[in-house]
CSV table of C-alpha atoms and ligand atoms in Angstrom, one decimal:
chain,number,residue,atom,x,y,z
A,1,UNK,CA,-32.0,-21.2,9.1
A,2,UNK,CA,-33.7,-18.2,7.6
A,3,UNK,CA,-31.2,-15.9,9.2
A,4,UNK,CA,-28.3,-18.0,7.8
A,5,UNK,CA,-29.8,-17.7,4.3
A,6,UNK,CA,-30.0,-14.0,4.4
A,7,UNK,CA,-26.4,-13.7,5.5
A,8,UNK,CA,-25.5,-16.0,2.6
A,9,UNK,CA,-26.5,-13.0,0.3
A,10,UNK,CA,-23.9,-10.8,1.8
A,11,UNK,CA,-20.3,-10.9,0.7
A,12,UNK,CA,-17.8,-9.3,3.0
A,13,UNK,CA,-14.6,-8.1,1.6
A,14,UNK,CA,-11.4,-6.3,2.8
A,15,UNK,CA,-9.6,-4.1,0.3
A,16,UNK,CA,-6.2,-2.4,0.7
A,17,UNK,CA,-6.1,0.3,-2.0
A,18,UNK,CA,-2.5,1.0,-2.8
A,19,UNK,CA,-0.6,3.3,-5.1
A,20,UNK,CA,1.0,0.4,-6.8
A,21,UNK,CA,-1.1,-2.6,-5.8
A,22,UNK,CA,-4.6,-3.2,-4.6
A,23,UNK,CA,-5.3,-6.4,-2.6
A,24,UNK,CA,-8.7,-7.9,-1.9
A,25,UNK,CA,-9.6,-10.8,0.3
A,26,UNK,CA,-13.2,-12.1,0.7
A,27,UNK,CA,-14.9,-14.1,3.4
A,28,UNK,CA,-15.2,-17.0,0.9
A,29,UNK,CA,-11.5,-17.2,0.7
A,30,UNK,CA,-10.5,-15.1,-2.4
A,31,UNK,CA,-7.1,-13.4,-2.1
A,32,UNK,CA,-6.1,-11.5,-5.1
A,33,UNK,CA,-3.7,-8.7,-5.9
A,34,UNK,CA,-4.1,-6.3,-8.8
A,35,UNK,CA,-1.7,-3.6,-10.0
A,36,UNK,CA,-3.5,-0.3,-9.5
A,37,UNK,CA,-3.5,0.8,-13.1
A,38,UNK,CA,-6.1,1.2,-15.8
A,39,UNK,CA,-5.3,1.5,-19.5
A,40,UNK,CA,-7.4,2.8,-22.4
A,41,UNK,CA,-6.4,2.0,-25.9
A,42,UNK,CA,-5.0,5.1,-27.7
A,43,UNK,CA,-6.8,4.4,-30.8
A,44,UNK,CA,-9.1,1.8,-32.6
A,45,UNK,CA,-6.1,-0.4,-33.4
A,46,UNK,CA,-5.5,-0.9,-29.7
A,47,UNK,CA,-9.1,-1.7,-29.3
A,48,UNK,CA,-8.7,-4.4,-31.9
A,49,UNK,CA,-5.5,-5.8,-30.5
A,50,UNK,CA,-6.9,-6.0,-27.0
A,51,UNK,CA,-10.4,-6.7,-27.9
A,52,UNK,CA,-11.5,-4.3,-25.2
A,53,UNK,CA,-12.0,-0.6,-24.5
A,54,UNK,CA,-10.4,-0.9,-21.1
A,55,UNK,CA,-7.7,-3.0,-19.4
A,56,UNK,CA,-7.0,-3.2,-15.8
A,57,UNK,CA,-3.9,-4.3,-13.8
A,58,UNK,CA,-0.9,-6.2,-15.1
A,59,UNK,CA,-2.5,-6.6,-18.5
A,60,UNK,CA,-2.4,-2.8,-18.8
A,61,UNK,CA,1.2,-2.7,-18.0
A,62,UNK,CA,2.0,-5.5,-20.3
A,63,UNK,CA,0.3,-3.7,-23.3
A,64,UNK,CA,1.4,-0.2,-22.4
A,65,UNK,CA,2.5,0.7,-25.9
A,66,UNK,CA,-1.1,0.7,-27.2
A,67,UNK,CA,-2.7,2.2,-24.0
A,68,UNK,CA,-2.8,5.5,-22.2
A,69,UNK,CA,-2.3,4.5,-18.6
A,70,UNK,CA,-4.0,5.9,-15.4
A,71,UNK,CA,-2.8,5.3,-11.9
A,72,UNK,CA,-5.9,6.5,-10.1
A,73,UNK,CA,-4.3,6.1,-6.6
A,74,UNK,CA,-1.0,7.8,-7.5
A,75,UNK,CA,-0.7,9.4,-4.1
A,76,UNK,CA,-2.2,6.6,-2.2
A,77,UNK,CA,-5.6,8.1,-2.4
A,78,UNK,CA,-7.5,9.5,-5.3
A,79,UNK,CA,-5.5,12.5,-6.3
A,80,UNK,CA,-7.0,15.7,-7.4
A,81,UNK,CA,-8.8,14.0,-10.2
A,82,UNK,CA,-9.7,14.6,-13.8
A,83,UNK,CA,-12.9,13.0,-15.0
A,84,UNK,CA,-10.7,10.4,-16.7
A,85,UNK,CA,-8.9,9.5,-13.5
A,86,UNK,CA,-12.2,9.1,-11.6
A,87,UNK,CA,-13.5,6.9,-14.3
A,88,UNK,CA,-10.2,4.8,-14.0
A,89,UNK,CA,-10.8,4.6,-10.2
A,90,UNK,CA,-14.2,3.3,-10.8
A,91,UNK,CA,-13.0,0.8,-13.4
A,92,UNK,CA,-10.2,-0.4,-10.9
A,93,UNK,CA,-12.7,-0.9,-8.1
A,94,UNK,CA,-15.2,-2.7,-10.4
A,95,UNK,CA,-12.4,-5.0,-11.4
A,96,UNK,CA,-11.2,-5.6,-7.8
A,97,UNK,CA,-14.8,-6.4,-6.7
A,98,UNK,CA,-15.2,-8.7,-9.7
A,99,UNK,CA,-12.2,-10.6,-8.5
A,100,UNK,CA,-14.0,-11.4,-5.2
A,101,UNK,CA,-16.6,-13.2,-7.3
A,102,UNK,CA,-19.8,-11.8,-5.9
A,103,UNK,CA,-22.9,-13.7,-7.0
A,104,UNK,CA,-25.6,-12.0,-9.0
A,105,UNK,CA,-28.0,-11.5,-6.0
A,106,UNK,CA,-25.4,-10.7,-3.4
A,107,UNK,CA,-24.8,-7.5,-1.5
A,108,UNK,CA,-21.3,-6.5,-1.1
A,109,UNK,CA,-20.0,-5.0,2.2
A,110,UNK,CA,-16.4,-3.9,2.4
A,111,UNK,CA,-13.7,-2.1,4.4
A,112,UNK,CA,-11.2,-0.2,2.4
A,113,UNK,CA,-7.9,1.0,3.6
A,114,UNK,CA,-6.4,4.4,2.5
A,115,UNK,CA,-3.4,6.3,3.8
A,116,UNK,CA,-3.6,7.4,7.4
A,117,UNK,CA,-4.1,11.1,6.9
A,118,UNK,CA,-6.1,11.0,3.7
A,119,UNK,CA,-8.1,14.1,3.6
A,120,UNK,CA,-11.8,14.1,4.2
A,121,UNK,CA,-12.4,15.2,0.7
A,122,UNK,CA,-10.4,12.2,-0.7
A,123,UNK,CA,-12.3,9.8,1.6
A,124,UNK,CA,-15.6,11.0,0.6
A,125,UNK,CA,-14.6,10.9,-3.1
A,126,UNK,CA,-13.5,7.4,-2.7
A,127,UNK,CA,-16.7,6.4,-1.0
A,128,UNK,CA,-18.8,7.9,-3.7
A,129,UNK,CA,-16.9,5.6,-6.2
A,130,UNK,CA,-17.9,2.6,-4.1
A,131,UNK,CA,-21.6,3.3,-4.4
A,132,UNK,CA,-21.9,1.5,-7.7
A,133,UNK,CA,-20.2,-1.7,-6.7
A,134,UNK,CA,-20.9,-2.0,-2.9
A,135,UNK,CA,-23.9,-1.9,-0.8
A,136,UNK,CA,-22.0,-0.6,2.2
A,137,UNK,CA,-18.4,0.6,2.5
A,138,UNK,CA,-16.3,1.9,5.3
A,139,UNK,CA,-13.0,3.7,4.8
A,140,UNK,CA,-10.3,3.3,7.4
A,141,UNK,CA,-6.5,4.1,7.6
A,142,UNK,CA,-4.1,1.5,6.2
A,143,UNK,CA,-2.0,1.0,9.4
A,144,UNK,CA,-5.2,0.7,11.4
A,145,UNK,CA,-6.3,-2.1,9.3
A,146,UNK,CA,-2.9,-3.9,9.8
A,147,UNK,CA,-3.2,-3.4,13.6
A,148,UNK,CA,-6.7,-4.7,13.7
A,149,UNK,CA,-5.7,-7.9,11.7
A,150,UNK,CA,-2.8,-8.6,14.1
A,151,UNK,CA,-4.9,-7.8,17.2
A,152,UNK,CA,-2.3,-5.1,18.1
A,153,UNK,CA,-4.9,-2.6,19.2
A,154,UNK,CA,-3.2,-1.1,22.2
A,155,UNK,CA,0.3,0.1,23.0
A,156,UNK,CA,1.7,-0.6,19.5
A,157,UNK,CA,3.1,1.3,16.6
A,158,UNK,CA,2.4,0.2,13.1
A,159,UNK,CA,4.5,1.4,10.1
A,160,UNK,CA,3.1,0.6,6.7
A,161,UNK,CA,5.8,1.3,3.9
A,162,UNK,CA,3.9,1.5,0.6
A,163,UNK,CA,4.9,2.7,-2.7
A,164,UNK,CA,3.5,6.2,-2.4
A,165,UNK,CA,3.4,6.9,1.3
A,166,UNK,CA,4.8,5.5,4.5
A,167,UNK,CA,1.9,5.5,7.1
A,168,UNK,CA,2.6,5.3,10.8
A,169,UNK,CA,-0.1,4.8,13.5
A,170,UNK,CA,0.0,4.7,17.2
A,171,UNK,CA,-2.6,2.3,18.6
A,172,UNK,CA,-3.9,3.2,22.0
A,173,UNK,CA,-6.9,0.9,22.5
A,174,UNK,CA,-9.2,3.3,20.6
A,175,UNK,CA,-9.9,4.1,17.0
A,176,UNK,CA,-6.8,6.2,16.2
A,177,UNK,CA,-7.3,10.0,16.1
A,178,UNK,CA,-5.8,12.4,13.7
A,179,UNK,CA,-2.9,13.1,16.1
A,180,UNK,CA,-2.1,9.3,16.3
A,181,UNK,CA,-1.3,8.9,12.7
A,182,UNK,CA,1.4,10.3,10.3
A,183,UNK,CA,1.6,10.0,6.5
A,184,UNK,CA,5.0,10.5,5.1
A,185,UNK,CA,5.3,11.1,1.3
A,186,UNK,CA,8.4,9.1,1.2
A,187,UNK,CA,7.7,5.5,0.2
A,188,UNK,CA,9.0,2.9,-2.3
A,189,UNK,CA,8.7,5.2,-5.3
A,190,UNK,CA,10.7,7.9,-3.6
A,191,UNK,CA,13.5,5.3,-2.9
A,192,UNK,CA,13.4,4.2,-6.6
A,193,UNK,CA,13.8,7.8,-7.7
A,194,UNK,CA,16.7,8.4,-5.4
A,195,UNK,CA,18.4,5.2,-6.3
A,196,UNK,CA,17.9,5.9,-10.0
A,197,UNK,CA,19.6,9.3,-9.7
A,198,UNK,CA,22.4,7.9,-7.6
A,199,UNK,CA,23.2,5.3,-10.2
A,200,UNK,CA,23.1,7.9,-13.0
A,201,UNK,CA,25.5,10.0,-11.0
A,202,UNK,CA,28.0,7.2,-10.4
A,203,UNK,CA,27.6,5.7,-13.9
A,204,UNK,CA,26.7,8.5,-16.3
A,205,UNK,CA,26.7,6.0,-19.3
A,206,UNK,CA,24.1,3.7,-17.8
A,207,UNK,CA,20.6,3.8,-19.0
A,208,UNK,CA,18.6,3.7,-15.8
A,209,UNK,CA,14.8,3.8,-15.6
A,210,UNK,CA,12.5,3.9,-12.4
A,211,UNK,CA,11.1,0.5,-13.4
A,212,UNK,CA,14.7,-1.0,-13.4
A,213,UNK,CA,15.5,0.8,-10.1
A,214,UNK,CA,12.3,-0.8,-8.5
A,215,UNK,CA,13.2,-4.2,-9.8
A,216,UNK,CA,16.8,-4.1,-8.3
A,217,UNK,CA,15.5,-2.6,-5.1
A,218,UNK,CA,12.7,-5.2,-4.7
A,219,UNK,CA,15.4,-8.0,-5.1
A,220,UNK,CA,18.2,-6.5,-3.1
A,221,UNK,CA,16.9,-3.6,-1.0
A,222,UNK,CA,18.7,-3.2,2.3
A,223,UNK,CA,19.8,-0.6,4.9
A,224,UNK,CA,22.9,-0.7,7.2
A,225,UNK,CA,26.0,-2.8,6.6
A,226,UNK,CA,25.8,-4.8,3.3
A,227,UNK,CA,25.7,-8.6,3.8
A,228,UNK,CA,26.6,-9.0,0.1
A,229,UNK,CA,27.7,-6.8,-2.8
A,230,UNK,CA,24.8,-5.8,-5.2
A,231,UNK,CA,26.2,-6.3,-8.6
A,232,UNK,CA,23.8,-6.1,-11.5
A,233,UNK,CA,23.9,-6.0,-15.3
A,234,UNK,CA,23.0,-2.7,-16.6
A,235,UNK,CA,23.2,-1.3,-20.1
A,236,UNK,CA,26.0,1.2,-20.6
A,237,UNK,CA,25.9,2.9,-24.1
A,238,UNK,CA,23.7,-0.1,-25.1
A,239,UNK,CA,25.9,-2.8,-23.8
A,240,UNK,CA,25.2,-5.0,-20.9
A,241,UNK,CA,27.9,-4.6,-18.3
A,242,UNK,CA,28.2,-5.5,-14.6
A,243,UNK,CA,28.0,-2.6,-12.2
A,244,UNK,CA,28.4,-2.6,-8.4
A,245,UNK,CA,25.4,-0.4,-7.1
A,246,UNK,CA,25.7,-1.5,-3.3
A,247,UNK,CA,26.5,2.1,-2.2
A,248,UNK,CA,23.8,3.7,-4.2
A,249,UNK,CA,21.2,1.2,-3.1
A,250,UNK,CA,22.1,1.5,0.5
A,251,UNK,CA,21.9,5.3,0.3
A,252,UNK,CA,18.6,5.2,-1.5
A,253,UNK,CA,16.9,2.8,1.0
A,254,UNK,CA,18.2,4.7,4.0
A,255,UNK,CA,16.7,8.0,3.0
A,256,UNK,CA,13.4,7.0,4.4
A,257,UNK,CA,14.7,6.3,7.9
A,258,UNK,CA,15.2,9.7,9.5
A,259,UNK,CA,11.6,10.7,8.9
A,260,UNK,CA,10.3,7.4,10.1
A,261,UNK,CA,12.4,7.9,13.3
A,262,UNK,CA,11.2,11.4,13.9
A,263,UNK,CA,7.6,10.4,13.5
A,264,UNK,CA,8.0,7.5,15.9
A,265,UNK,CA,9.7,9.8,18.5
A,266,UNK,CA,6.6,12.1,18.2
A,267,UNK,CA,4.1,9.3,18.3
A,268,UNK,CA,5.8,7.6,21.3
A,269,UNK,CA,5.7,10.8,23.2
A,270,UNK,CA,1.9,10.9,22.7
A,271,UNK,CA,1.4,7.7,24.8
A,272,UNK,CA,1.0,7.8,28.5
A,273,UNK,CA,4.4,7.6,30.1
A,274,UNK,CA,3.5,4.2,31.6
A,275,UNK,CA,2.7,2.8,28.2
A,276,UNK,CA,5.7,4.0,26.3
A,277,UNK,CA,7.9,1.1,27.0
A,278,UNK,CA,5.3,-1.3,25.9
A,279,UNK,CA,4.7,0.6,22.7
A,280,UNK,CA,8.4,0.8,22.0
A,281,UNK,CA,8.5,-3.0,22.3
A,282,UNK,CA,5.6,-3.4,20.0
A,283,UNK,CA,6.6,-1.8,16.7
A,284,UNK,CA,5.4,-3.6,13.6
A,285,UNK,CA,6.6,-3.1,10.0
A,286,UNK,CA,4.2,-3.7,7.1
A,287,UNK,CA,3.8,-2.8,3.4
A,288,UNK,CA,6.0,-3.9,0.5
A,289,UNK,CA,8.8,-1.7,1.7
A,290,UNK,CA,9.1,-3.7,5.1
A,291,UNK,CA,11.0,-6.3,3.1
A,292,UNK,CA,14.2,-4.2,3.0
A,293,UNK,CA,16.9,-6.2,4.8
A,294,UNK,CA,18.1,-4.6,8.0
A,295,UNK,CA,15.3,-2.1,8.4
A,296,UNK,CA,14.0,-3.6,11.8
A,297,UNK,CA,17.5,-3.5,13.2
A,298,UNK,CA,18.1,0.0,11.9
A,299,UNK,CA,15.0,1.4,13.5
A,300,UNK,CA,15.6,-0.3,16.8
A,301,UNK,CA,19.1,1.1,16.7
A,302,UNK,CA,17.9,4.6,15.9
A,303,UNK,CA,15.7,4.5,19.0
A,304,UNK,CA,18.1,2.9,21.3
A,305,UNK,CA,18.2,6.0,23.8
A,306,UNK,CA,14.6,5.1,24.6
A,307,UNK,CA,15.6,1.7,26.2
A,308,UNK,CA,14.2,-1.6,25.0
A,309,UNK,CA,12.9,-1.6,21.4
A,310,UNK,CA,11.5,-4.4,19.5
A,311,UNK,CA,10.6,-4.2,15.8
A,312,UNK,CA,9.0,-7.1,13.9
A,313,UNK,CA,7.5,-7.5,10.4
A,314,UNK,CA,4.2,-8.8,9.5
A,315,UNK,CA,4.3,-12.3,8.2
A,316,UNK,CA,2.4,-11.5,5.0
A,317,UNK,CA,3.1,-7.9,3.8
A,318,UNK,CA,1.1,-8.4,0.6
A,319,UNK,CA,-2.2,-9.2,2.4
A,320,UNK,CA,-1.8,-8.0,6.0
A,321,UNK,CA,-3.8,-4.9,5.3
A,322,UNK,CA,-6.6,-6.5,3.3
A,323,UNK,CA,-6.9,-9.3,5.8
A,324,UNK,CA,-7.2,-6.9,8.6
A,325,UNK,CA,-9.9,-5.0,6.7
A,326,UNK,CA,-11.9,-8.2,6.2
A,327,UNK,CA,-11.5,-9.0,9.8
A,328,UNK,CA,-13.0,-5.7,10.7
A,329,UNK,CA,-15.8,-5.9,8.2
A,330,UNK,CA,-16.9,-9.4,9.6
A,331,UNK,CA,-16.3,-8.8,13.3
A,332,UNK,CA,-17.9,-5.3,13.6
A,333,UNK,CA,-21.6,-5.3,13.1
A,334,UNK,CA,-22.5,-2.8,10.3
A,335,UNK,CA,-24.5,-0.5,12.6
A,336,UNK,CA,-21.2,0.4,14.4
A,337,UNK,CA,-19.2,1.1,11.2
A,338,UNK,CA,-19.8,4.8,11.3
A,339,UNK,CA,-18.1,4.9,14.7
A,340,UNK,CA,-14.8,3.5,13.4
A,341,UNK,CA,-14.5,5.0,9.9
A,342,UNK,CA,-16.3,7.0,7.1
A,343,UNK,CA,-19.2,5.1,5.7
A,344,UNK,CA,-21.5,5.0,2.8
A,345,UNK,CA,-24.6,2.9,2.2
A,346,UNK,CA,-26.1,0.4,4.6
B,1,ATP,N1,11.8,-6.8,-1.2
B,1,ATP,C1,11.4,-5.5,-1.2
B,1,ATP,N2,12.4,-4.6,-0.8
B,1,ATP,C2,12.1,-3.3,-0.9
B,1,ATP,N3,10.9,-2.8,-1.3
B,1,ATP,C3,10.1,-3.6,-1.8
B,1,ATP,C4,10.2,-5.0,-1.8
B,1,ATP,N4,9.1,-5.7,-2.3
B,1,ATP,C5,8.2,-4.7,-2.7
B,1,ATP,N5,8.8,-3.4,-2.4
B,1,ATP,C6,8.3,-2.1,-2.6
B,1,ATP,O1,7.0,-2.0,-1.9
B,1,ATP,C7,6.1,-1.0,-2.6
B,1,ATP,C8,4.9,-1.7,-2.7
B,1,ATP,O2,4.3,-1.9,-1.5
B,1,ATP,P1,2.8,-1.9,-1.2
B,1,ATP,O3,2.0,-2.8,-2.1
B,1,ATP,O4,2.6,-2.1,0.2
B,1,ATP,O5,2.4,-0.4,-1.7
B,1,ATP,P2,1.0,0.2,-2.0
B,1,ATP,O6,0.0,-0.4,-1.0
B,1,ATP,O7,0.6,-0.1,-3.4
B,1,ATP,O8,1.3,1.8,-1.8
B,1,ATP,P3,0.7,2.8,-0.8
B,1,ATP,O9,0.4,2.0,0.4
B,1,ATP,O10,1.7,3.8,-0.7
B,1,ATP,O11,-0.6,3.3,-1.5
B,1,ATP,C9,6.9,-0.7,-4.0
B,1,ATP,O12,7.5,0.5,-3.8
B,1,ATP,C10,7.9,-1.8,-4.0
B,1,ATP,O13,9.0,-1.5,-4.8
B,2,MG,MG1,-0.4,0.3,0.9
């Protein structure tokens, strides 16, 4: 009974720190997603309007005219930071932990996911920031978290398509080594940029922004032969007019495929020959970008010379990473954490 009581004082959380969105799940059942952005009022008027000196998440985006915005995870991990960026990262983490509703006397133990090949420097910088809010934290790679959550720990390949990066990881029944992981800098943001340029080229009068490009992509994103035409209302010289952007959207979404295929080919070759067929049959897509229609088929098609290939998507792209992190946090006794990832506290 006593032991039960002391474990009640521990709150376990899993956090997926993303460039565009951070999700957190807790053992007590909290599931929250926060936009990874922090805003500081530009001047005293903003403080008065918002009644605060700092705003985090969607509220910061909604009030952006009065705020200077910081995206502390712009490249998927803390970028080369200014002091303000580091402060913003602290603020974001504080907010995210608050979302998990820790009680006053509770210790917070958490696993955080970052891009697969995040440099050691970035990982330790991130861990330092957790010191204030967490008793013990472990940083692991994003696709590894997803793999752990799905129990796909051997002979599988996990592809996490986020906003800033696409992370690919080969699972071989051990904690993935450096050589088992690839981080590509082409993710959703890159697609938005390509799409936005492609539309501007086809329709020079259209006012296109990256926000708008993302909105259209999130709704209609696809690769391969279109199943429907993508016709959207865009402002041309100020007036809303319908434009067919099917070709431009396909082109943009397909730009990430060649790099993914090339990385998969390299990672497959890293499995023992007798395991390669099973790994090719066990490719999993995760991250927001996995929602693009036709991506599973296109990847399988691109690898067809390798024999039977099976590509699936996670059922819950928004929380698959954080849920895997929580599973790892609760299943792995804390004394083993430093064998799996970089750890602080404990
Ligand atoms: N239906 C969709 N089709 C295509 N892309 C989508 C869709 N839904 C979301 N996305 C894209 O997924 C990305 C966000 O995914 P996710 O939340 O996994 O990224 P993140 O974890 O914040 O980024 P990273 O892992 O790179 O740090 C955005 O680029 C978004 O536009
Ligand atoms: Mg992510």
